[in-house]
Amino acid sequence: MKKKMVALLTSVVMATSMLVGCGAAEEAPAPAPAEELAAEAEAEEVADEAAEEAVAEIGADTQAIIDRGVLKVGVKNAVVGFGFQDTLTEEYSGLEISIAEKIAEKLGVDIEFTAVTAATRTELLDSGDIDCVLATFTITDERKESWDFSTPYFTDHVTVLVETASGITDLAALKDKTVGVSSGSTSAKSLTQAMIDAGVIEGADFDPETFDAATWTEGISYKQYDDYPAISTALSAGEVDAFCVDKSILAIYNTDERNYIDDEFAPQDYGVATKKGSDFSAYVETCVTDWLADGTIAGFISENGLD
Ligand code: GLU
């Protein structure tokens, strides 16, 4: 029944846009007023019923957010173009902020942002302090076992930032160096895999399932930090030789005295994370796929200079 109505509504919309799109509206003979009114009434009825169906489809988890009147979202606060908070105005901006605001608008609720890190975002989601995470959160098979992820809304790559004076310009020059990474991130595993793929290290003991940045010492070692400013400080202090994470995150730490190495690797698909099995996951997935299809997300990407 619902499918039929959606199909009917879709064909009404398609027919309308085809007429407008091809300019045929001007050529088509004007329908008699009575027919026109009947068609309008029918379209309205279909639209009303479809709207009722959509509301009826909202599950208990999503309804709880609507009843609360606030969508609580975990975002980054220092990733320019994705999740960035102006320290003076306290306003958030970026692709992830715009997507989150649009979800809240569709739900008809206010929005509350919580700044998260790679280390805190999942705890906050698990505890229910936040309803979803839009925080440069890479979709991985391992993570999908614990949280639901939407279709990706953006793909970035991992790279490495160094002090220019170090003379490090590629993966080969990172051999036997110490690299700063964030705890809870994909960075160390991605870099180790990239060094193996480039033939810089052999990696006989590398197992992506069990890899642990804390114990890996073959050809490269890692120091883990709770947040990115701490890694940047460690790089300046010479505590680490390099800083590895997604390029989008590194941008703000790329000062005049620093440069990226030549290599970019390990595509990072960012998705909206929600509690596993929550009906809100399905709601978010519909939002993301609709907004990928209709160009809304592409618009946010270009507004934020990410294309
Ligand atoms: N995107 C990577 C990850 O999800 C880097 C960490 C981060 O997002 O802060 O692990």
CSV table of C-alpha atoms and ligand atoms in Angstrom, one decimal:
chain,number,residue,atom,x,y,z
A,1,MET,CA,0.0,0.0,0.0
A,2,LYS,CA,2.7,2.4,1.1
A,3,LYS,CA,4.9,1.4,-1.8
A,4,LYS,CA,2.0,2.1,-4.2
A,5,MET,CA,1.4,5.5,-2.8
A,6,VAL,CA,5.1,6.4,-2.9
A,7,ALA,CA,5.2,5.1,-6.5
A,8,LEU,CA,2.2,7.2,-7.4
A,9,LEU,CA,3.6,10.3,-5.7
A,10,THR,CA,6.9,9.7,-7.4
A,11,SER,CA,5.2,9.5,-10.8
A,12,VAL,CA,3.3,12.7,-10.1
A,13,VAL,CA,6.6,14.5,-9.1
A,14,MET,CA,8.4,13.0,-12.1
A,15,ALA,CA,5.7,13.9,-14.5
A,16,THR,CA,5.7,17.5,-13.2
A,17,SER,CA,9.5,17.8,-13.4
A,18,MET,CA,9.6,16.3,-16.8
A,19,LEU,CA,7.0,18.8,-18.0
A,20,VAL,CA,8.9,21.7,-16.5
A,21,GLY,CA,12.3,20.2,-17.4
A,22,CYS,CA,11.7,19.8,-21.1
A,23,GLY,CA,9.7,22.9,-21.6
A,24,ALA,CA,6.7,20.8,-22.7
A,25,ALA,CA,4.5,22.6,-20.2
A,26,GLU,CA,4.2,25.5,-22.6
A,27,GLU,CA,3.3,23.3,-25.5
A,28,ALA,CA,0.8,21.0,-23.8
A,29,PRO,CA,-2.8,21.9,-24.2
A,30,ALA,CA,-4.1,23.5,-21.0
A,31,PRO,CA,-6.3,21.0,-19.0
A,32,ALA,CA,-9.9,22.0,-18.4
A,33,PRO,CA,-10.2,23.6,-14.9
A,34,ALA,CA,-12.3,20.8,-13.5
A,35,GLU,CA,-9.7,18.2,-14.5
A,36,GLU,CA,-7.0,20.4,-13.1
A,37,LEU,CA,-8.7,20.7,-9.7
A,38,ALA,CA,-9.4,17.0,-9.5
A,39,ALA,CA,-5.7,16.2,-10.3
A,40,GLU,CA,-4.6,18.7,-7.6
A,41,ALA,CA,-6.9,17.3,-5.0
A,42,GLU,CA,-5.7,13.8,-5.8
A,43,ALA,CA,-2.0,14.8,-5.6
A,44,GLU,CA,-2.6,16.5,-2.2
A,45,GLU,CA,-4.4,13.5,-0.8
A,46,VAL,CA,-1.6,11.2,-1.9
A,47,ALA,CA,1.0,13.6,-0.4
A,48,ASP,CA,-0.9,13.8,2.9
A,49,GLU,CA,-1.2,10.0,3.1
A,50,ALA,CA,2.5,9.6,2.2
A,51,ALA,CA,3.5,12.1,5.0
A,52,GLU,CA,1.4,10.1,7.5
A,53,GLU,CA,3.1,6.9,6.5
A,54,ALA,CA,6.6,8.5,6.9
A,55,VAL,CA,5.6,9.7,10.4
A,56,ALA,CA,4.2,6.3,11.3
A,57,GLU,CA,7.6,4.7,10.2
A,58,ILE,CA,9.6,6.6,12.9
A,59,GLY,CA,10.7,4.1,15.5
A,60,ALA,CA,10.9,4.4,19.2
A,61,ASP,CA,14.6,5.6,19.3
A,62,THR,CA,13.9,8.3,16.8
A,63,GLN,CA,10.7,9.3,18.5
A,64,ALA,CA,12.6,9.7,21.8
A,65,ILE,CA,14.8,12.3,20.1
A,66,ILE,CA,11.8,14.1,18.8
A,67,ASP,CA,10.1,14.0,22.2
A,68,ARG,CA,13.3,15.3,23.8
A,69,GLY,CA,13.3,18.2,21.3
A,70,VAL,CA,17.1,18.1,20.9
A,71,LEU,CA,19.4,16.0,18.7
A,72,LYS,CA,22.7,15.5,20.5
A,73,VAL,CA,25.6,15.2,18.1
A,74,GLY,CA,29.3,14.4,18.6
A,75,VAL,CA,31.5,16.5,16.3
A,76,LYS,CA,35.1,17.6,15.9
A,77,ASN,CA,35.9,21.2,16.9
A,78,ALA,CA,39.3,21.7,15.2
A,79,VAL,CA,38.9,20.1,11.8
A,80,VAL,CA,38.5,23.0,9.3
A,81,GLY,CA,35.8,22.3,6.7
A,82,PHE,CA,34.3,19.3,8.7
A,83,GLY,CA,33.7,20.3,12.3
A,84,PHE,CA,35.2,23.6,13.5
A,85,GLN,CA,34.3,25.8,16.4
A,86,ASP,CA,35.1,29.5,16.3
A,87,THR,CA,36.7,30.3,19.6
A,88,LEU,CA,35.3,33.8,19.7
A,89,THR,CA,31.7,33.2,18.6
A,90,GLU,CA,31.6,29.6,19.7
A,91,GLU,CA,29.7,28.9,16.4
A,92,TYR,CA,30.3,25.5,14.7
A,93,SER,CA,30.8,25.2,11.0
A,94,GLY,CA,31.7,22.6,8.4
A,95,LEU,CA,30.4,19.8,6.3
A,96,GLU,CA,29.6,17.6,9.3
A,97,ILE,CA,27.9,20.4,11.1
A,98,SER,CA,25.7,21.2,8.1
A,99,ILE,CA,24.6,17.5,7.7
A,100,ALA,CA,23.9,17.3,11.4
A,101,GLU,CA,21.8,20.5,11.3
A,102,LYS,CA,19.9,19.2,8.4
A,103,ILE,CA,19.0,16.0,10.2
A,104,ALA,CA,17.8,18.0,13.2
A,105,GLU,CA,15.8,20.2,10.9
A,106,LYS,CA,14.1,17.2,9.3
A,107,LEU,CA,13.3,15.8,12.8
A,108,GLY,CA,12.0,19.2,13.8
A,109,VAL,CA,14.3,19.5,16.8
A,110,ASP,CA,17.1,21.7,18.1
A,111,ILE,CA,20.7,20.6,18.0
A,112,GLU,CA,23.3,20.3,20.7
A,113,PHE,CA,27.0,19.8,19.7
A,114,THR,CA,29.5,18.0,21.9
A,115,ALA,CA,33.2,18.2,20.9
A,116,VAL,CA,34.6,14.7,20.6
A,117,THR,CA,38.0,13.2,19.9
A,118,ALA,CA,38.9,9.9,18.3
A,119,ALA,CA,39.3,8.5,21.8
A,120,THR,CA,36.0,9.8,23.3
A,121,ARG,CA,33.4,9.6,20.5
A,122,THR,CA,32.5,5.9,20.9
A,123,GLU,CA,32.2,6.1,24.7
A,124,LEU,CA,29.8,9.0,24.4
A,125,LEU,CA,27.7,7.2,21.9
A,126,ASP,CA,27.6,4.0,23.9
A,127,SER,CA,26.6,5.9,27.1
A,128,GLY,CA,23.8,7.7,25.3
A,129,ASP,CA,25.3,11.2,25.9
A,130,ILE,CA,25.1,11.7,22.1
A,131,ASP,CA,22.7,10.3,19.5
A,132,CYS,CA,25.1,10.2,16.7
A,133,VAL,CA,28.7,11.0,15.7
A,134,LEU,CA,29.7,13.0,12.7
A,135,ALA,CA,33.4,13.4,13.4
A,136,THR,CA,35.7,12.3,10.6
A,137,PHE,CA,34.8,8.8,11.8
A,138,THR,CA,36.1,6.2,9.3
A,139,ILE,CA,33.9,3.3,8.5
A,140,THR,CA,35.8,0.0,9.1
A,141,ASP,CA,34.5,-3.6,9.2
A,142,GLU,CA,35.8,-3.9,12.8
A,143,ARG,CA,33.9,-0.8,13.9
A,144,LYS,CA,30.8,-1.9,12.1
A,145,GLU,CA,30.6,-4.8,14.6
A,146,SER,CA,30.1,-2.3,17.4
A,147,TRP,CA,28.2,0.7,15.8
A,148,ASP,CA,26.0,1.4,12.8
A,149,PHE,CA,27.4,3.6,10.1
A,150,SER,CA,25.6,5.4,7.3
A,151,THR,CA,26.7,5.3,3.6
A,152,PRO,CA,29.9,7.4,3.4
A,153,TYR,CA,29.4,11.1,2.9
A,154,PHE,CA,33.1,11.9,2.2
A,155,THR,CA,36.3,10.1,1.5
A,156,ASP,CA,39.7,11.4,2.8
A,157,HIS,CA,43.2,9.8,2.8
A,158,VAL,CA,45.8,9.4,5.5
A,159,THR,CA,49.2,11.2,5.3
A,160,VAL,CA,52.1,12.3,7.5
A,161,LEU,CA,53.1,15.8,8.6
A,162,VAL,CA,56.8,16.5,9.6
A,163,GLU,CA,59.0,19.4,10.5
A,164,THR,CA,60.6,20.5,7.2
A,165,ALA,CA,64.0,20.6,8.9
A,166,SER,CA,63.9,16.9,9.4
A,167,GLY,CA,64.3,16.3,5.7
A,168,ILE,CA,61.7,13.5,5.8
A,169,THR,CA,59.8,13.6,2.5
A,170,ASP,CA,58.5,10.1,1.9
A,171,LEU,CA,57.5,6.8,3.5
A,172,ALA,CA,61.1,5.4,3.0
A,173,ALA,CA,62.5,8.2,5.2
A,174,LEU,CA,60.1,7.3,8.0
A,175,LYS,CA,61.9,4.0,8.6
A,176,ASP,CA,62.8,3.5,12.2
A,177,LYS,CA,61.2,6.8,13.2
A,178,THR,CA,58.6,7.4,16.0
A,179,VAL,CA,55.2,8.7,14.8
A,180,GLY,CA,52.6,10.4,16.9
A,181,VAL,CA,49.0,9.2,16.4
A,182,SER,CA,45.7,9.6,18.2
A,183,SER,CA,44.5,6.7,20.4
A,184,GLY,CA,41.4,5.2,18.9
A,185,SER,CA,42.3,6.1,15.3
A,186,THR,CA,43.0,4.1,12.2
A,187,SER,CA,46.3,6.0,11.6
A,188,ALA,CA,49.0,3.7,12.9
A,189,LYS,CA,47.6,0.6,11.2
A,190,SER,CA,47.1,2.5,7.9
A,191,LEU,CA,50.7,3.8,8.0
A,192,THR,CA,52.2,0.4,8.9
A,193,GLN,CA,50.2,-1.2,6.0
A,194,ALA,CA,51.4,1.6,3.6
A,195,MET,CA,55.0,1.1,4.6
A,196,ILE,CA,54.7,-2.7,4.0
A,197,ASP,CA,52.9,-2.0,0.6
A,198,ALA,CA,55.7,0.4,-0.4
A,199,GLY,CA,58.4,-2.2,0.5
A,200,VAL,CA,59.9,0.0,3.2
A,201,ILE,CA,59.3,-2.7,5.9
A,202,GLU,CA,58.7,-6.4,5.6
A,203,GLY,CA,56.0,-6.6,8.1
A,204,ALA,CA,56.1,-10.4,8.5
A,205,ASP,CA,54.3,-10.1,11.9
A,206,PHE,CA,51.6,-7.6,10.6
A,207,ASP,CA,48.1,-8.8,11.1
A,208,PRO,CA,45.4,-6.2,10.5
A,209,GLU,CA,43.0,-8.0,12.9
A,210,THR,CA,45.3,-7.9,15.9
A,211,PHE,CA,47.6,-4.9,15.1
A,212,ASP,CA,48.4,-2.8,18.2
A,213,ALA,CA,50.1,0.6,17.8
A,214,ALA,CA,51.3,0.4,21.4
A,215,THR,CA,53.4,-2.7,20.8
A,216,TRP,CA,54.5,-2.4,17.1
A,217,THR,CA,58.2,-1.8,16.8
A,218,GLU,CA,59.2,-3.3,13.4
A,219,GLY,CA,60.7,-0.5,11.2
A,220,ILE,CA,58.4,2.1,12.8
A,221,SER,CA,57.0,2.8,16.3
A,222,TYR,CA,54.2,4.9,17.6
A,223,LYS,CA,53.3,7.2,20.5
A,224,GLN,CA,49.6,7.6,21.2
A,225,TYR,CA,48.0,10.8,22.4
A,226,ASP,CA,44.5,11.7,23.5
A,227,ASP,CA,44.1,14.6,21.1
A,228,TYR,CA,45.7,16.3,18.1
A,229,PRO,CA,47.0,19.5,19.7
A,230,ALA,CA,49.1,17.2,22.0
A,231,ILE,CA,50.7,15.5,19.0
A,232,SER,CA,51.4,18.8,17.3
A,233,THR,CA,53.2,20.0,20.5
A,234,ALA,CA,55.1,16.7,20.7
A,235,LEU,CA,56.2,17.2,17.0
A,236,SER,CA,57.6,20.7,17.8
A,237,ALA,CA,59.3,19.3,20.9
A,238,GLY,CA,61.0,16.5,18.9
A,239,GLU,CA,59.2,13.9,21.1
A,240,VAL,CA,58.0,12.3,17.8
A,241,ASP,CA,59.5,12.6,14.3
A,242,ALA,CA,56.1,12.8,12.5
A,243,PHE,CA,52.4,13.2,13.0
A,244,CYS,CA,50.1,10.8,11.1
A,245,VAL,CA,46.4,11.1,10.5
A,246,ASP,CA,43.8,12.0,7.8
A,247,LYS,CA,44.9,15.0,5.7
A,248,SER,CA,41.7,16.9,6.6
A,249,ILE,CA,42.7,16.8,10.3
A,250,LEU,CA,46.3,17.6,9.7
A,251,ALA,CA,45.5,20.8,7.7
A,252,ILE,CA,45.3,23.1,10.8
A,253,TYR,CA,48.7,21.9,12.1
A,254,ASN,CA,50.5,22.5,8.8
A,255,THR,CA,52.6,25.6,9.7
A,256,ASP,CA,55.3,27.2,7.6
A,257,GLU,CA,58.0,25.1,9.2
A,258,ARG,CA,56.2,21.8,8.4
A,259,ASN,CA,55.3,19.8,5.3
A,260,TYR,CA,53.4,16.7,4.3
A,261,ILE,CA,55.3,13.7,2.9
A,262,ASP,CA,54.7,12.9,-0.7
A,263,ASP,CA,52.5,9.9,-0.1
A,264,GLU,CA,48.8,9.8,0.7
A,265,PHE,CA,47.3,6.3,1.4
A,266,ALA,CA,44.4,4.4,3.1
A,267,PRO,CA,41.2,5.9,1.9
A,268,GLN,CA,39.0,6.9,4.8
A,269,ASP,CA,35.3,6.8,4.2
A,270,TYR,CA,33.5,9.0,6.8
A,271,GLY,CA,30.0,7.8,7.9
A,272,VAL,CA,27.5,8.9,10.5
A,273,ALA,CA,27.7,6.5,13.4
A,274,THR,CA,24.7,5.6,15.6
A,275,LYS,CA,24.0,3.0,18.2
A,276,LYS,CA,24.0,-0.5,16.8
A,277,GLY,CA,20.5,-1.7,16.1
A,278,SER,CA,18.9,1.6,16.8
A,279,ASP,CA,16.0,2.6,14.5
A,280,PHE,CA,17.7,6.0,14.3
A,281,SER,CA,20.4,4.4,12.2
A,282,ALA,CA,17.8,3.7,9.5
A,283,TYR,CA,16.5,7.2,9.7
A,284,VAL,CA,20.0,8.7,9.3
A,285,GLU,CA,20.8,6.3,6.4
A,286,THR,CA,17.7,7.6,4.5
A,287,CYS,CA,18.8,11.2,5.1
A,288,VAL,CA,22.3,10.6,3.9
A,289,THR,CA,21.4,8.6,0.8
A,290,ASP,CA,18.6,11.1,-0.1
A,291,TRP,CA,21.0,14.0,0.3
A,292,LEU,CA,23.8,12.3,-1.7
A,293,ALA,CA,21.3,11.6,-4.5
A,294,ASP,CA,19.8,15.1,-4.6
A,295,GLY,CA,23.1,17.0,-4.4
A,296,THR,CA,22.6,18.5,-0.9
A,297,ILE,CA,25.8,16.9,0.4
A,298,ALA,CA,27.7,17.9,-2.8
A,299,GLY,CA,26.5,21.5,-2.1
A,300,PHE,CA,27.8,21.3,1.6
A,301,ILE,CA,31.1,19.9,0.3
A,302,SER,CA,31.7,22.8,-2.1
A,303,GLU,CA,30.5,25.4,0.4
A,304,ASN,CA,33.2,24.2,2.7
A,305,GLY,CA,35.9,24.2,0.0
A,306,LEU,CA,36.4,20.5,0.2
A,307,ASP,CA,36.1,19.7,-3.5
B,1,GLU,N1,39.4,9.2,10.6
B,1,GLU,C1,40.3,8.4,11.4
B,1,GLU,C2,39.6,7.4,12.2
B,1,GLU,O1,38.4,7.4,12.3
B,1,GLU,C3,41.3,9.3,12.1
B,1,GLU,C4,40.9,9.6,13.5
B,1,GLU,C5,39.9,10.8,13.7
B,1,GLU,O2,38.9,10.8,13.0
B,1,GLU,O3,40.2,11.6,14.6
B,1,GLU,O4,40.2,6.7,12.9
